[in-house]
Tab-separated table of C-alpha atoms in Angstrom:
chain	number	residue	atom	x	y	z
A	13	UNK	CA	111.052	103.164	135.011
A	14	UNK	CA	109.023	106.265	134.163
A	15	UNK	CA	107.140	108.305	136.700
A	16	UNK	CA	107.123	111.112	139.213
A	17	UNK	CA	109.398	111.052	142.226
A	18	UNK	CA	108.692	113.107	145.316
A	19	UNK	CA	111.134	113.452	148.177
A	20	UNK	CA	111.351	113.264	151.054
A	21	UNK	CA	108.438	111.040	152.034
A	22	UNK	CA	108.242	112.685	155.476
A	23	UNK	CA	109.420	116.177	156.412
A	24	UNK	CA	109.360	118.142	159.631
A	25	UNK	CA	109.446	121.910	159.821
A	26	UNK	CA	110.452	124.046	162.730
A	27	UNK	CA	108.724	127.354	163.328
A	28	UNK	CA	110.163	130.114	161.155
A	29	UNK	CA	111.882	127.675	158.833
A	30	UNK	CA	111.507	127.363	155.077
A	31	UNK	CA	111.454	123.838	153.683
A	32	UNK	CA	111.603	122.599	150.093
A	33	UNK	CA	109.775	119.603	148.686
A	34	UNK	CA	111.277	117.968	145.633
A	35	UNK	CA	109.362	116.769	142.570
A	36	UNK	CA	111.045	115.198	139.551
A	37	UNK	CA	109.430	113.582	136.497
A	38	UNK	CA	110.884	111.658	133.576
A	39	UNK	CA	107.657	111.453	131.580
A	40	UNK	CA	108.586	114.405	129.357
A	41	UNK	CA	105.409	116.184	130.449
A	42	UNK	CA	105.058	119.903	129.911
A	43	UNK	CA	102.669	120.661	132.767
A	44	UNK	CA	103.344	120.157	136.466
A	45	UNK	CA	101.213	120.831	139.529
A	46	UNK	CA	101.369	121.008	143.297
A	47	UNK	CA	98.319	120.034	145.316
A	48	UNK	CA	97.742	120.107	149.036
A	49	UNK	CA	95.604	117.382	150.643
A	50	UNK	CA	93.925	117.831	154.004
A	51	UNK	CA	91.633	115.195	155.521
A	52	UNK	CA	88.040	115.622	154.373
A	53	UNK	CA	88.873	118.506	152.054
A	54	UNK	CA	90.075	116.834	148.916
A	55	UNK	CA	92.942	118.322	146.935
A	56	UNK	CA	93.540	122.023	146.480
A	57	UNK	CA	95.853	123.500	143.867
A	58	UNK	CA	98.848	125.485	145.146
A	59	UNK	CA	100.799	126.231	141.969
A	60	UNK	CA	100.763	125.176	138.368
A	61	UNK	CA	103.362	125.339	135.593
A	62	UNK	CA	102.580	124.807	131.944
A	63	UNK	CA	106.096	125.358	130.644
A	64	UNK	CA	109.655	125.918	131.814
A	65	UNK	CA	110.278	129.300	133.461
A	66	UNK	CA	106.555	129.972	133.801
A	67	UNK	CA	104.112	129.193	136.599
A	68	UNK	CA	100.779	130.443	137.951
A	69	UNK	CA	99.244	130.631	141.397
A	70	UNK	CA	96.496	128.210	142.234
A	71	UNK	CA	93.747	128.610	144.780
A	72	UNK	CA	95.947	128.518	147.913
A	73	UNK	CA	99.356	129.923	146.874
A	74	UNK	CA	99.915	132.175	149.901
A	75	UNK	CA	102.928	131.048	151.921
A	76	UNK	CA	104.323	128.907	149.107
A	77	UNK	CA	106.787	129.476	146.260
A	78	UNK	CA	107.924	127.409	143.276
A	79	UNK	CA	110.436	127.435	140.446
A	80	UNK	CA	110.530	125.699	137.082
A	81	UNK	CA	114.078	125.974	135.761
A	82	UNK	CA	114.009	122.549	134.134
A	83	UNK	CA	111.218	120.625	132.475
A	84	UNK	CA	111.804	117.670	134.778
A	85	UNK	CA	111.765	119.516	138.084
A	86	UNK	CA	109.171	121.569	139.980
A	87	UNK	CA	110.247	122.112	143.611
A	88	UNK	CA	107.865	123.619	146.150
A	89	UNK	CA	109.077	125.777	149.042
A	90	UNK	CA	106.870	126.087	152.085
A	91	UNK	CA	107.837	129.391	153.653
A	92	UNK	CA	107.529	130.577	157.221
A	93	UNK	CA	104.571	132.675	156.050
A	94	UNK	CA	102.485	129.515	155.717
A	95	UNK	CA	101.035	129.283	159.203
A	96	UNK	CA	99.321	125.934	158.827
A	97	UNK	CA	101.658	123.820	156.715
A	98	UNK	CA	100.833	120.389	158.107
A	99	UNK	CA	99.362	118.437	155.176
A	100	UNK	CA	100.061	115.811	152.547
A	101	UNK	CA	101.580	117.400	149.446
A	102	UNK	CA	101.117	115.859	146.033
A	103	UNK	CA	102.983	116.697	142.857
A	104	UNK	CA	101.504	115.806	139.490
A	105	UNK	CA	102.317	116.171	135.821
A	106	UNK	CA	100.438	115.861	132.554
A	107	UNK	CA	100.978	116.213	128.839
A	108	UNK	CA	99.830	119.482	127.336
A	109	UNK	CA	96.091	119.673	126.798
A	110	UNK	CA	92.853	120.093	128.674
A	111	UNK	CA	91.616	116.518	128.592
A	112	UNK	CA	94.809	114.779	129.635
A	113	UNK	CA	94.934	112.841	132.875
A	114	UNK	CA	97.286	113.743	135.701
A	115	UNK	CA	100.075	111.460	136.879
A	116	UNK	CA	100.774	111.769	140.595
A	117	UNK	CA	103.808	111.227	142.769
A	118	UNK	CA	103.606	109.323	146.062
A	119	UNK	CA	103.414	112.471	148.142
A	120	UNK	CA	105.273	114.162	150.999
A	121	UNK	CA	103.808	114.388	154.488
A	122	UNK	CA	104.863	117.672	156.077
A	123	UNK	CA	104.486	118.160	159.795
A	124	UNK	CA	105.346	120.992	162.163
A	125	UNK	CA	107.602	120.327	165.148
B	16	UNK	CA	81.124	128.749	140.963
B	17	UNK	CA	82.688	125.561	139.687
B	18	UNK	CA	82.620	122.703	142.138
B	19	UNK	CA	82.467	118.972	142.693
B	20	UNK	CA	80.492	117.290	145.457
B	21	UNK	CA	80.817	113.778	146.783
B	22	UNK	CA	77.875	113.511	149.167
B	23	UNK	CA	79.079	110.417	151.027
B	24	UNK	CA	82.145	110.440	153.246
B	25	UNK	CA	82.130	106.648	153.330
B	26	UNK	CA	80.492	103.828	151.407
B	27	UNK	CA	80.359	100.319	152.845
B	28	UNK	CA	79.643	97.302	150.672
B	29	UNK	CA	80.061	93.559	150.964
B	30	UNK	CA	82.480	91.774	148.677
B	31	UNK	CA	80.752	90.573	145.517
B	32	UNK	CA	78.011	93.184	145.698
B	33	UNK	CA	77.728	96.092	143.279
B	34	UNK	CA	79.086	99.439	144.423
B	35	UNK	CA	78.298	103.049	143.589
B	36	UNK	CA	80.266	106.117	144.628
B	37	UNK	CA	78.362	109.307	143.921
B	38	UNK	CA	79.593	112.544	142.366
B	39	UNK	CA	77.799	115.686	141.230
B	40	UNK	CA	79.387	118.685	139.589
B	41	UNK	CA	78.827	122.305	138.700
B	42	UNK	CA	80.859	123.779	135.866
B	43	UNK	CA	80.428	126.328	133.122
B	44	UNK	CA	80.735	124.941	129.639
B	45	UNK	CA	81.352	121.322	128.770
B	46	UNK	CA	82.386	119.150	131.694
B	47	UNK	CA	85.563	117.104	131.551
B	48	UNK	CA	85.180	114.589	134.390
B	49	UNK	CA	87.645	112.233	136.058
B	50	UNK	CA	87.807	109.586	138.766
B	51	UNK	CA	90.977	108.854	140.736
B	52	UNK	CA	91.734	106.340	143.491
B	53	UNK	CA	94.157	106.772	146.383
B	54	UNK	CA	95.572	103.988	148.533
B	55	UNK	CA	96.942	104.882	152.004
B	56	UNK	CA	99.970	107.187	151.974
B	57	UNK	CA	100.166	107.094	148.202
B	58	UNK	CA	99.486	109.391	145.296
B	59	UNK	CA	96.352	109.285	143.191
B	60	UNK	CA	95.890	106.817	140.358
B	61	UNK	CA	93.717	107.559	137.323
B	62	UNK	CA	90.658	105.335	136.874
B	63	UNK	CA	88.669	106.842	134.026
B	64	UNK	CA	87.515	110.034	132.364
B	65	UNK	CA	84.585	111.452	130.427
B	66	UNK	CA	85.313	114.002	127.728
B	67	UNK	CA	82.617	113.399	125.149
B	68	UNK	CA	80.726	110.547	123.528
B	69	UNK	CA	79.072	107.601	125.269
B	70	UNK	CA	77.620	108.369	128.659
B	71	UNK	CA	78.943	105.102	130.078
B	72	UNK	CA	82.709	105.202	130.449
B	73	UNK	CA	84.766	102.106	131.226
B	74	UNK	CA	88.039	102.368	133.100
B	75	UNK	CA	90.692	100.490	135.019
B	76	UNK	CA	90.146	97.555	137.423
B	77	UNK	CA	86.578	96.918	136.203
B	78	UNK	CA	85.251	100.341	137.187
B	79	UNK	CA	82.853	102.344	135.058
B	80	UNK	CA	81.090	105.667	135.419
B	81	UNK	CA	77.862	107.044	134.055
B	82	UNK	CA	77.665	110.645	132.903
B	83	UNK	CA	74.207	112.179	133.349
B	84	UNK	CA	73.998	115.696	131.992
B	85	UNK	CA	70.493	116.464	133.237
B	86	UNK	CA	71.385	115.453	136.792
B	87	UNK	CA	74.951	116.842	136.528
B	88	UNK	CA	76.249	113.588	137.938
B	89	UNK	CA	79.134	111.233	137.234
B	90	UNK	CA	78.710	108.254	139.560
B	91	UNK	CA	81.403	105.586	139.780
B	92	UNK	CA	80.222	101.978	139.636
B	93	UNK	CA	81.484	98.431	139.713
B	94	UNK	CA	79.298	95.325	139.288
B	95	UNK	CA	81.135	93.200	141.867
B	96	UNK	CA	83.273	94.749	144.603
B	97	UNK	CA	86.578	93.298	145.808
B	98	UNK	CA	88.188	93.782	149.212
B	99	UNK	CA	91.172	95.228	147.363
B	100	UNK	CA	88.927	98.028	146.046
B	101	UNK	CA	88.920	99.540	149.540
B	102	UNK	CA	90.494	102.982	149.155
B	103	UNK	CA	89.759	106.702	148.917
B	104	UNK	CA	88.060	107.783	145.695
B	105	UNK	CA	88.105	111.271	144.224
B	106	UNK	CA	85.888	112.753	141.563
B	107	UNK	CA	87.307	115.739	139.669
B	108	UNK	CA	86.244	118.167	136.973
B	109	UNK	CA	88.414	120.304	134.750
B	110	UNK	CA	88.447	123.919	135.876
B	111	UNK	CA	87.173	125.731	132.802
B	112	UNK	CA	88.500	129.049	134.076
B	113	UNK	CA	91.910	127.749	133.020
B	114	UNK	CA	91.213	126.898	129.400
B	115	UNK	CA	93.452	124.403	127.660
B	116	UNK	CA	95.055	123.218	130.882
B	117	UNK	CA	94.730	120.127	132.966
B	118	UNK	CA	93.872	121.986	136.164
B	119	UNK	CA	91.260	120.039	138.087
B	120	UNK	CA	88.803	120.754	140.859
B	121	UNK	CA	88.546	117.788	143.213
B	122	UNK	CA	85.720	116.587	145.401
B	123	UNK	CA	86.414	115.923	149.058
B	124	UNK	CA	86.771	112.190	148.534
B	125	UNK	CA	84.754	109.104	149.476
B	126	UNK	CA	86.211	106.230	151.444
B	127	UNK	CA	85.099	102.876	150.062
B	128	UNK	CA	85.166	99.991	152.517
B	129	UNK	CA	84.576	96.528	151.066
B	130	UNK	CA	84.074	93.830	153.675
B	131	UNK	CA	84.686	90.122	153.082
């Protein structure tokens, strides 16, 4: 069953703690993305990776870090530097190309304790 | 600046009636436009896209969208709404600052409520 798997579905962060959100895809897509969703604000791009071992900052990268060691995996770490991390985080992937649609995971809701 | 606007936070329509969810955009160069739908606590699902060609684009679940270059709009439409269409709808445009990538700029979303 092909798709994008995000885990966990819910995550709680204590102050000063780093947490990592998992994103795995078996669609053989080159590009992967992390978006943050806040109510009434739509989706904003955090990081983007077009190929293994390469990634670029999006519009709101401060306080976040990523890695792309494997084509299938694109984990996102929310660091203690991100002062307002409560949001719904969405991972997506797409084939290479500018007019390709994105395929989204089911999301992770991150909350601060 | 490149942007997408969805002027309505919520659209209410009765089941069986036609629906329209509005979207306007501002982008340099040719616009690549998309509509996605999101059900509660889920990821986004692709509905349709406009790249080039006919201004009327047909997509999933009976939805269609009309591209209007002069009005810089890409409104989502459906002739007869279903209760199951109730969801959050996002319009998006490719960010042309990132050429040859799928990076999108999203609107803030419109909640569609279809009442029986």
